[in-house]
């Protein structure tokens, strides 16, 4: 064999750009935007960084492409196909739900990016993504209105956000369930959210938000200001100097009298959020006549805590990847115990559910509360606390009426 015959010619794959996009999307989905570098993506592909830059000029370009792809995919999947014109409104919505669920399951590894990482888009791209979501929301809202002409536009919007939240919540965790039962469970839960009766908006009995912490309570004040900044800008974009300034401290060094580092502040926030949810379980169970009563008490407490500390609840979901490895292990153990207790109660209330199905619903209920707050904030005219409670109950109990039917 001569030298020419021994020579191996390496050709660039024709779908290299698509491979890069898929690999980077998976990396962003598991590690977040700030947890991935171009070198990481190149290593996953087995190519040089220079080769990667020939296709994409920056990490941001890859991130932007994936988020806007997911946004357009949402718009496309929620649009009824042309051949559904003769179907009843309920049948048409069912077709759309199947499409949305199928696309979400197919993109489970990255849907979480739209929920928690979109704030890292620049202003123009963020506006484009917001327009995509608004278009998808408008379409779904119209489909719900066709089924529920008794509802006003705001009512339909709340249910549309709830449906998107429950379906996309599978991106927030790794609970395993075969595709067919997972899709059926998400479908039935989404329909329950559409058909459920909700308390009318009006005078609310919600607890007021926490009052401003006195300047003398520096330990608490620093934690509060840090959480607010992490919520607004994202953990990587906040410095110790920023936190010190927000707490009216003269220098960043003053922060270290109370917390060892910015990471210590984040860990303290996570521990507080976890303790709030885990600490409610024992008293709720002990003071209840049965699992249904205990679960409804826990729903009340979870929603009330989220309303009282909206930023903390959001940070708990969005910034987990930035907690130290040691803290992450501890927090994951606490999270598993919390979910396991909720699952145990839910299966006792709904014995037709498997543990896996109940786990999906518990995660969906937690995420629903965060998403409704993210979209509607504290607007008591549209989505007051009582409505959020009812929607979480419907997510868990399904078509079975809760205590506030």
Tab-separated table of C-alpha atoms in Angstrom:
chain	number	residue	atom	x	y	z
A	1	UNK	CA	0.000	0.000	0.000
A	2	UNK	CA	1.509	3.315	-1.030
A	3	UNK	CA	1.547	6.531	0.934
A	4	UNK	CA	-1.402	7.978	-0.977
A	5	UNK	CA	-3.536	4.925	-0.187
A	6	UNK	CA	-2.603	5.148	3.505
A	7	UNK	CA	-3.573	8.788	3.761
A	8	UNK	CA	-6.933	9.344	5.494
A	9	UNK	CA	-8.815	12.395	4.364
A	10	UNK	CA	-10.926	13.879	7.139
A	11	UNK	CA	-13.936	15.699	5.793
A	12	UNK	CA	-16.018	18.147	7.743
A	13	UNK	CA	-19.489	16.678	8.433
A	14	UNK	CA	-22.181	18.273	6.307
A	15	UNK	CA	-24.338	18.796	9.384
A	16	UNK	CA	-21.578	20.222	11.570
A	17	UNK	CA	-23.484	23.437	12.304
A	18	UNK	CA	-26.530	21.468	13.443
A	19	UNK	CA	-24.307	19.246	15.590
A	20	UNK	CA	-22.783	22.310	17.233
A	21	UNK	CA	-26.201	23.814	17.908
A	22	UNK	CA	-27.538	20.598	19.453
A	23	UNK	CA	-24.429	20.012	21.574
A	24	UNK	CA	-24.308	23.573	22.877
A	25	UNK	CA	-28.039	23.493	23.641
A	26	UNK	CA	-27.578	20.349	25.738
A	27	UNK	CA	-24.667	21.973	27.572
A	28	UNK	CA	-26.656	25.140	28.302
A	29	UNK	CA	-29.609	23.044	29.443
A	30	UNK	CA	-27.565	21.132	32.009
A	31	UNK	CA	-25.141	23.830	33.176
A	32	UNK	CA	-26.800	27.159	32.335
A	33	UNK	CA	-25.498	29.945	30.137
A	34	UNK	CA	-22.727	31.034	32.493
A	35	UNK	CA	-21.674	27.471	33.261
A	36	UNK	CA	-20.580	26.747	29.675
A	37	UNK	CA	-17.641	28.056	27.623
A	38	UNK	CA	-16.841	27.741	23.928
A	39	UNK	CA	-13.951	25.466	24.934
A	40	UNK	CA	-16.422	23.167	26.756
A	41	UNK	CA	-18.615	22.938	23.674
A	42	UNK	CA	-15.640	22.280	21.406
A	43	UNK	CA	-14.424	19.507	23.744
A	44	UNK	CA	-17.847	17.852	23.685
A	45	UNK	CA	-17.732	17.859	19.896
A	46	UNK	CA	-14.137	16.731	19.694
A	47	UNK	CA	-13.091	19.761	17.634
A	48	UNK	CA	-10.872	22.764	18.254
A	49	UNK	CA	-12.175	26.092	19.491
A	50	UNK	CA	-11.001	27.633	16.219
A	51	UNK	CA	-13.197	25.208	14.281
A	52	UNK	CA	-16.135	26.104	16.482
A	53	UNK	CA	-15.649	29.832	15.893
A	54	UNK	CA	-15.820	29.242	12.130
A	55	UNK	CA	-19.496	28.392	12.580
A	56	UNK	CA	-20.531	30.642	15.463
A	57	UNK	CA	-18.865	33.909	16.485
A	58	UNK	CA	-19.583	33.541	20.208
A	59	UNK	CA	-21.200	31.553	22.981
A	60	UNK	CA	-23.964	34.138	23.031
A	61	UNK	CA	-24.799	33.425	19.380
A	62	UNK	CA	-25.337	29.757	20.224
A	63	UNK	CA	-27.403	30.617	23.295
A	64	UNK	CA	-29.531	33.099	21.371
A	65	UNK	CA	-30.170	30.622	18.574
A	66	UNK	CA	-31.440	27.945	20.961
A	67	UNK	CA	-33.765	30.230	22.911
A	68	UNK	CA	-35.306	31.779	19.820
A	69	UNK	CA	-35.649	28.304	18.278
A	70	UNK	CA	-37.565	27.179	21.356
A	71	UNK	CA	-39.692	30.317	21.216
A	72	UNK	CA	-40.648	29.742	17.587
A	73	UNK	CA	-41.246	26.055	18.291
A	74	UNK	CA	-43.768	27.065	20.954
A	75	UNK	CA	-45.560	29.359	18.521
A	76	UNK	CA	-45.676	26.643	15.860
A	77	UNK	CA	-46.802	23.855	18.171
A	78	UNK	CA	-49.656	25.846	19.689
A	79	UNK	CA	-51.012	26.836	16.261
A	80	UNK	CA	-53.868	24.486	15.251
A	81	UNK	CA	-53.129	22.552	12.043
A	82	UNK	CA	-55.294	23.439	9.019
A	83	UNK	CA	-57.130	20.115	9.152
A	84	UNK	CA	-58.605	20.859	12.614
A	85	UNK	CA	-61.160	23.358	11.321
A	86	UNK	CA	-64.024	20.871	11.503
A	87	UNK	CA	-63.223	19.716	15.017
A	88	UNK	CA	-65.045	20.848	18.141
A	89	UNK	CA	-63.235	23.440	20.293
A	90	UNK	CA	-62.327	20.764	22.850
A	91	UNK	CA	-60.995	18.436	20.168
A	92	UNK	CA	-58.971	21.256	18.638
A	93	UNK	CA	-57.447	22.142	21.995
A	94	UNK	CA	-56.627	18.472	22.584
A	95	UNK	CA	-54.757	18.315	19.290
A	96	UNK	CA	-52.781	21.423	20.205
A	97	UNK	CA	-51.990	20.112	23.680
A	98	UNK	CA	-50.656	16.900	22.170
A	99	UNK	CA	-48.397	18.930	19.863
A	100	UNK	CA	-47.131	21.196	22.655
A	101	UNK	CA	-46.488	18.234	24.945
A	102	UNK	CA	-44.697	16.253	22.232
A	103	UNK	CA	-42.370	19.162	21.411
A	104	UNK	CA	-41.703	19.840	25.089
A	105	UNK	CA	-40.875	16.208	25.808
A	106	UNK	CA	-38.628	16.159	22.738
A	107	UNK	CA	-36.793	19.254	23.980
A	108	UNK	CA	-36.911	18.490	27.693
A	109	UNK	CA	-33.179	19.062	28.139
A	110	UNK	CA	-33.381	22.716	27.100
A	111	UNK	CA	-36.901	24.041	27.803
A	112	UNK	CA	-35.667	25.146	31.211
A	113	UNK	CA	-33.524	27.791	29.454
A	114	UNK	CA	-36.585	29.783	28.453
A	115	UNK	CA	-37.915	29.683	32.005
A	116	UNK	CA	-34.819	30.715	33.945
A	117	UNK	CA	-32.032	31.884	31.603
A	118	UNK	CA	-33.820	34.235	29.200
A	119	UNK	CA	-32.734	37.279	31.227
A	120	UNK	CA	-29.227	36.814	29.803
A	121	UNK	CA	-30.462	37.716	26.316
A	122	UNK	CA	-29.718	41.239	25.130
A	123	UNK	CA	-32.578	43.696	24.941
A	124	UNK	CA	-33.445	43.067	21.282
A	125	UNK	CA	-33.395	39.284	21.542
A	126	UNK	CA	-35.272	39.336	24.823
A	127	UNK	CA	-37.977	41.400	23.150
A	128	UNK	CA	-38.163	38.906	20.283
A	129	UNK	CA	-38.552	35.986	22.699
A	130	UNK	CA	-41.200	37.902	24.655
A	131	UNK	CA	-43.099	38.518	21.421
A	132	UNK	CA	-42.941	34.819	20.577
A	133	UNK	CA	-44.292	33.857	23.978
A	134	UNK	CA	-47.007	36.536	23.748
A	135	UNK	CA	-48.082	35.174	20.354
A	136	UNK	CA	-48.201	31.598	21.666
A	137	UNK	CA	-50.075	32.720	24.768
A	138	UNK	CA	-52.589	34.643	22.659
A	139	UNK	CA	-53.265	31.598	20.489
A	140	UNK	CA	-53.754	29.283	23.460
A	141	UNK	CA	-55.878	31.887	25.206
A	142	UNK	CA	-58.158	31.972	22.164
A	143	UNK	CA	-58.492	28.186	22.115
A	144	UNK	CA	-59.453	28.238	25.796
A	145	UNK	CA	-61.979	31.008	25.169
A	146	UNK	CA	-63.642	28.852	22.501
A	147	UNK	CA	-64.225	26.175	25.147
A	148	UNK	CA	-64.972	28.574	28.015
A	149	UNK	CA	-66.906	31.550	26.564
A	150	UNK	CA	-67.947	32.336	30.142
A	151	UNK	CA	-64.401	33.469	30.971
A	152	UNK	CA	-62.984	36.925	30.368
A	153	UNK	CA	-59.657	37.504	28.635
A	154	UNK	CA	-57.638	37.713	31.857
A	155	UNK	CA	-59.154	34.455	33.102
A	156	UNK	CA	-58.163	32.709	29.892
A	157	UNK	CA	-54.667	34.169	30.120
A	158	UNK	CA	-54.165	32.800	33.648
A	159	UNK	CA	-55.179	29.321	32.493
A	160	UNK	CA	-52.986	29.540	29.395
A	161	UNK	CA	-49.933	30.423	31.500
A	162	UNK	CA	-50.825	27.583	33.884
A	163	UNK	CA	-51.001	25.095	31.005
A	164	UNK	CA	-47.632	26.169	29.578
A	165	UNK	CA	-46.127	26.038	33.071
A	166	UNK	CA	-47.313	22.518	33.876
A	167	UNK	CA	-46.151	21.136	30.536
A	168	UNK	CA	-42.748	22.840	30.587
A	169	UNK	CA	-42.154	21.964	34.253
A	170	UNK	CA	-40.664	18.636	33.146
A	171	UNK	CA	-37.533	20.598	32.222
A	172	UNK	CA	-36.952	21.525	35.881
A	173	UNK	CA	-36.267	18.008	37.156
A	174	UNK	CA	-35.213	14.509	36.147
A	175	UNK	CA	-38.186	12.481	37.372
A	176	UNK	CA	-38.504	9.616	34.907
A	177	UNK	CA	-41.724	8.380	33.319
A	178	UNK	CA	-42.228	6.688	29.928
A	179	UNK	CA	-43.290	9.098	27.211
A	180	UNK	CA	-46.809	7.741	26.736
A	181	UNK	CA	-47.980	7.924	30.385
A	182	UNK	CA	-46.084	11.198	30.854
A	183	UNK	CA	-47.858	12.762	27.884
A	184	UNK	CA	-51.246	11.462	29.029
A	185	UNK	CA	-50.695	12.831	32.532
A	186	UNK	CA	-49.659	16.282	31.273
A	187	UNK	CA	-52.619	16.319	28.872
A	188	UNK	CA	-55.221	15.486	31.529
A	189	UNK	CA	-53.697	17.979	33.974
A	190	UNK	CA	-53.726	20.749	31.374
A	191	UNK	CA	-57.399	20.090	30.587
A	192	UNK	CA	-58.227	20.169	34.301
A	193	UNK	CA	-56.674	23.628	34.531
A	194	UNK	CA	-58.846	24.815	31.639
A	195	UNK	CA	-62.121	23.414	32.990
A	196	UNK	CA	-61.628	24.167	36.704
A	197	UNK	CA	-63.667	26.833	38.442
A	198	UNK	CA	-61.510	29.484	40.107
A	199	UNK	CA	-62.342	32.003	42.841
A	200	UNK	CA	-63.251	35.347	41.265
A	201	UNK	CA	-60.612	38.068	41.571
A	202	UNK	CA	-61.496	40.616	44.186
A	203	UNK	CA	-60.759	41.270	47.820
A	204	UNK	CA	-57.875	39.041	48.809
A	205	UNK	CA	-56.960	37.540	52.148
A	206	UNK	CA	-53.314	37.200	51.127
A	207	UNK	CA	-50.685	37.954	53.712
A	208	UNK	CA	-48.823	41.209	53.053
A	209	UNK	CA	-45.286	41.125	51.712
A	210	UNK	CA	-42.543	41.300	54.291
A	211	UNK	CA	-41.822	44.832	55.488
A	212	UNK	CA	-38.463	46.493	54.983
A	213	UNK	CA	-35.762	45.135	57.275
A	214	UNK	CA	-34.253	47.730	59.668
A	215	UNK	CA	-30.732	48.826	58.826
A	216	UNK	CA	-29.513	47.498	62.177
A	217	UNK	CA	-30.293	43.902	61.151
A	218	UNK	CA	-27.360	43.745	58.731
A	219	UNK	CA	-27.281	39.951	58.498
A	220	UNK	CA	-30.902	39.803	57.319
A	221	UNK	CA	-30.648	42.951	55.248
A	222	UNK	CA	-27.667	41.632	53.294
A	223	UNK	CA	-29.451	38.386	52.538
A	224	UNK	CA	-32.588	40.196	51.389
A	225	UNK	CA	-30.698	42.624	49.158
A	226	UNK	CA	-28.561	39.820	47.710
A	227	UNK	CA	-31.649	37.796	46.785
A	228	UNK	CA	-33.252	40.839	45.160
A	229	UNK	CA	-30.138	41.453	43.067
A	230	UNK	CA	-29.756	37.765	42.123
A	231	UNK	CA	-33.392	37.850	40.991
A	232	UNK	CA	-33.004	41.026	38.962
A	233	UNK	CA	-29.635	40.444	37.290
A	234	UNK	CA	-28.718	36.791	37.767
A	235	UNK	CA	-26.116	35.561	40.239
A	236	UNK	CA	-23.083	35.844	37.899
A	237	UNK	CA	-23.871	39.507	37.197
A	238	UNK	CA	-23.921	40.573	40.848
A	239	UNK	CA	-20.782	41.486	42.797
A	240	UNK	CA	-20.166	41.725	46.520
A	241	UNK	CA	-19.752	45.462	45.947
A	242	UNK	CA	-23.265	45.608	44.485
A	243	UNK	CA	-24.690	43.833	47.532
A	244	UNK	CA	-22.826	46.106	49.938
A	245	UNK	CA	-24.103	49.188	48.123
A	246	UNK	CA	-27.704	47.915	48.133
A	247	UNK	CA	-27.452	47.371	51.899
A	248	UNK	CA	-25.931	50.840	52.415
A	249	UNK	CA	-22.587	49.485	53.577
A	250	UNK	CA	-19.549	51.678	53.032
A	251	UNK	CA	-17.377	48.943	51.495
A	252	UNK	CA	-17.573	45.389	50.214
A	253	UNK	CA	-15.303	44.272	53.038
A	254	UNK	CA	-18.135	44.961	55.495
A	255	UNK	CA	-20.124	42.099	53.916
A	256	UNK	CA	-17.480	39.627	55.091
A	257	UNK	CA	-18.289	40.345	58.728
A	258	UNK	CA	-21.552	38.463	58.138
A	259	UNK	CA	-20.959	36.163	55.140
A	260	UNK	CA	-17.740	34.596	53.888
A	261	UNK	CA	-18.503	35.214	50.207
A	262	UNK	CA	-21.162	35.905	47.618
A	263	UNK	CA	-21.556	32.136	47.325
A	264	UNK	CA	-22.234	31.933	51.049
A	265	UNK	CA	-25.091	34.395	50.605
A	266	UNK	CA	-26.572	32.285	47.831
A	267	UNK	CA	-26.261	29.121	49.922
A	268	UNK	CA	-27.967	30.866	52.846
A	269	UNK	CA	-30.848	31.854	50.566
A	270	UNK	CA	-31.233	28.277	49.347
A	271	UNK	CA	-31.177	26.873	52.852
A	272	UNK	CA	-33.837	29.336	53.921
A	273	UNK	CA	-36.110	28.432	51.009
A	274	UNK	CA	-35.630	24.713	51.611
A	275	UNK	CA	-36.220	25.056	55.352
A	276	UNK	CA	-39.435	26.979	54.754
A	277	UNK	CA	-40.908	24.166	52.648
A	278	UNK	CA	-39.509	21.216	54.609
A	279	UNK	CA	-40.365	22.716	57.999
A	280	UNK	CA	-44.058	22.933	57.109
A	281	UNK	CA	-44.508	19.211	56.443
A	282	UNK	CA	-44.381	17.819	59.992
A	283	UNK	CA	-46.831	20.321	61.547
A	284	UNK	CA	-49.234	20.028	58.598
A	285	UNK	CA	-49.347	16.238	58.826
A	286	UNK	CA	-49.567	16.192	62.623
A	287	UNK	CA	-52.463	18.676	62.722
A	288	UNK	CA	-54.527	17.026	59.946
A	289	UNK	CA	-57.130	14.288	60.019
A	290	UNK	CA	-55.747	12.714	56.853
A	291	UNK	CA	-53.544	13.100	53.765
A	292	UNK	CA	-55.996	15.303	51.843
A	293	UNK	CA	-56.197	17.847	54.641
A	294	UNK	CA	-52.423	17.787	55.144
A	295	UNK	CA	-51.788	18.326	51.445
A	296	UNK	CA	-54.190	21.257	51.186
A	297	UNK	CA	-52.507	22.855	54.203
A	298	UNK	CA	-49.125	22.422	52.540
A	299	UNK	CA	-50.460	24.009	49.344
A	300	UNK	CA	-51.679	26.999	51.371
A	301	UNK	CA	-48.322	27.376	53.077
A	302	UNK	CA	-46.283	26.942	49.902
A	303	UNK	CA	-48.269	29.582	48.012
A	304	UNK	CA	-48.270	31.986	50.955
A	305	UNK	CA	-44.502	31.622	51.302
A	306	UNK	CA	-44.013	32.240	47.606
A	307	UNK	CA	-46.161	35.382	47.684
A	308	UNK	CA	-44.297	36.671	50.746
A	309	UNK	CA	-40.847	36.019	49.249
A	310	UNK	CA	-41.319	36.061	45.488
A	311	UNK	CA	-37.684	36.770	44.658
A	312	UNK	CA	-36.394	33.994	46.912
A	313	UNK	CA	-38.679	31.432	45.264
A	314	UNK	CA	-37.459	32.450	41.817
A	315	UNK	CA	-33.791	32.382	42.825
A	316	UNK	CA	-34.264	28.911	44.308
A	317	UNK	CA	-35.177	27.632	40.843
A	318	UNK	CA	-32.947	29.779	38.660
A	319	UNK	CA	-29.595	29.759	40.439
A	320	UNK	CA	-29.152	26.180	41.666
A	321	UNK	CA	-26.206	25.613	39.338
A	322	UNK	CA	-24.237	28.356	41.086
A	323	UNK	CA	-24.388	26.793	44.554
A	324	UNK	CA	-21.171	25.068	45.623
A	325	UNK	CA	-20.923	21.314	45.038
A	326	UNK	CA	-21.035	20.562	48.770
A	327	UNK	CA	-24.131	22.702	49.320
A	328	UNK	CA	-25.757	21.235	46.193
A	329	UNK	CA	-25.477	17.721	47.596
A	330	UNK	CA	-27.120	18.756	50.849
A	331	UNK	CA	-29.852	20.726	49.097
A	332	UNK	CA	-30.625	17.901	46.686
A	333	UNK	CA	-31.100	15.559	49.628
A	334	UNK	CA	-33.504	18.015	51.253
A	335	UNK	CA	-35.359	18.479	47.953
A	336	UNK	CA	-35.753	14.724	47.537
A	337	UNK	CA	-37.170	14.392	51.023
A	338	UNK	CA	-39.618	17.265	50.454
A	339	UNK	CA	-40.856	15.840	47.159
A	340	UNK	CA	-41.053	12.318	48.610
A	341	UNK	CA	-43.326	13.513	51.434
A	342	UNK	CA	-45.608	15.395	49.050
A	343	UNK	CA	-45.682	12.349	46.760
A	344	UNK	CA	-46.592	10.073	49.664
A	345	UNK	CA	-49.524	12.307	50.591
A	346	UNK	CA	-50.681	12.696	46.994
A	347	UNK	CA	-50.665	8.955	46.290
A	348	UNK	CA	-52.688	8.436	49.470
A	349	UNK	CA	-55.254	10.933	48.151
A	350	UNK	CA	-55.115	9.608	44.566
A	351	UNK	CA	-54.214	5.899	44.732
A	352	UNK	CA	-54.637	5.574	40.969
A	353	UNK	CA	-51.371	7.468	40.548
A	354	UNK	CA	-47.997	5.754	40.535
A	355	UNK	CA	-45.193	7.318	42.552
A	356	UNK	CA	-43.646	8.476	39.266
A	357	UNK	CA	-46.836	10.202	38.129
A	358	UNK	CA	-47.313	11.838	41.527
A	359	UNK	CA	-43.726	13.094	41.419
A	360	UNK	CA	-44.347	14.752	38.038
A	361	UNK	CA	-47.436	16.497	39.440
A	362	UNK	CA	-45.698	17.689	42.599
A	363	UNK	CA	-42.916	19.270	40.562
A	364	UNK	CA	-45.526	20.784	38.231
A	365	UNK	CA	-47.371	22.304	41.179
A	366	UNK	CA	-44.202	23.865	42.596
A	367	UNK	CA	-43.210	25.320	39.224
A	368	UNK	CA	-46.733	26.593	38.538
A	369	UNK	CA	-46.623	28.902	41.550
A	370	UNK	CA	-43.314	30.382	40.423
A	371	UNK	CA	-44.445	30.872	36.830
A	372	UNK	CA	-47.714	32.571	37.750
A	373	UNK	CA	-45.737	34.952	39.936
A	374	UNK	CA	-43.175	35.508	37.191
A	375	UNK	CA	-45.850	36.441	34.644
A	376	UNK	CA	-48.503	38.195	36.742
A	377	UNK	CA	-46.536	39.368	39.766
A	378	UNK	CA	-48.697	40.592	42.626
A	379	UNK	CA	-51.581	41.730	40.413
A	380	UNK	CA	-54.533	40.924	42.657
A	381	UNK	CA	-56.954	41.805	39.860
A	382	UNK	CA	-55.797	38.878	37.729
A	383	UNK	CA	-54.079	36.207	39.789
A	384	UNK	CA	-54.495	36.686	43.542
A	385	UNK	CA	-53.242	34.173	46.062
A	386	UNK	CA	-56.548	32.294	46.285
A	387	UNK	CA	-56.459	31.570	42.558
A	388	UNK	CA	-52.890	30.333	42.680
A	389	UNK	CA	-53.848	28.025	45.540
A	390	UNK	CA	-56.765	26.648	43.562
A	391	UNK	CA	-54.657	26.113	40.430
A	392	UNK	CA	-52.029	24.256	42.447
A	393	UNK	CA	-54.764	22.105	43.965
A	394	UNK	CA	-56.148	21.328	40.517
A	395	UNK	CA	-52.654	20.394	39.325
A	396	UNK	CA	-52.288	17.921	42.169
A	397	UNK	CA	-55.836	16.649	42.554
A	398	UNK	CA	-56.781	16.747	38.865
A	399	UNK	CA	-60.483	16.572	38.088
A	400	UNK	CA	-61.202	15.503	41.668
A	401	UNK	CA	-62.631	18.555	43.450
A	402	UNK	CA	-60.449	19.968	46.192
A	403	UNK	CA	-61.775	21.552	49.344
A	404	UNK	CA	-62.349	24.813	47.477
A	405	UNK	CA	-64.320	23.426	44.533
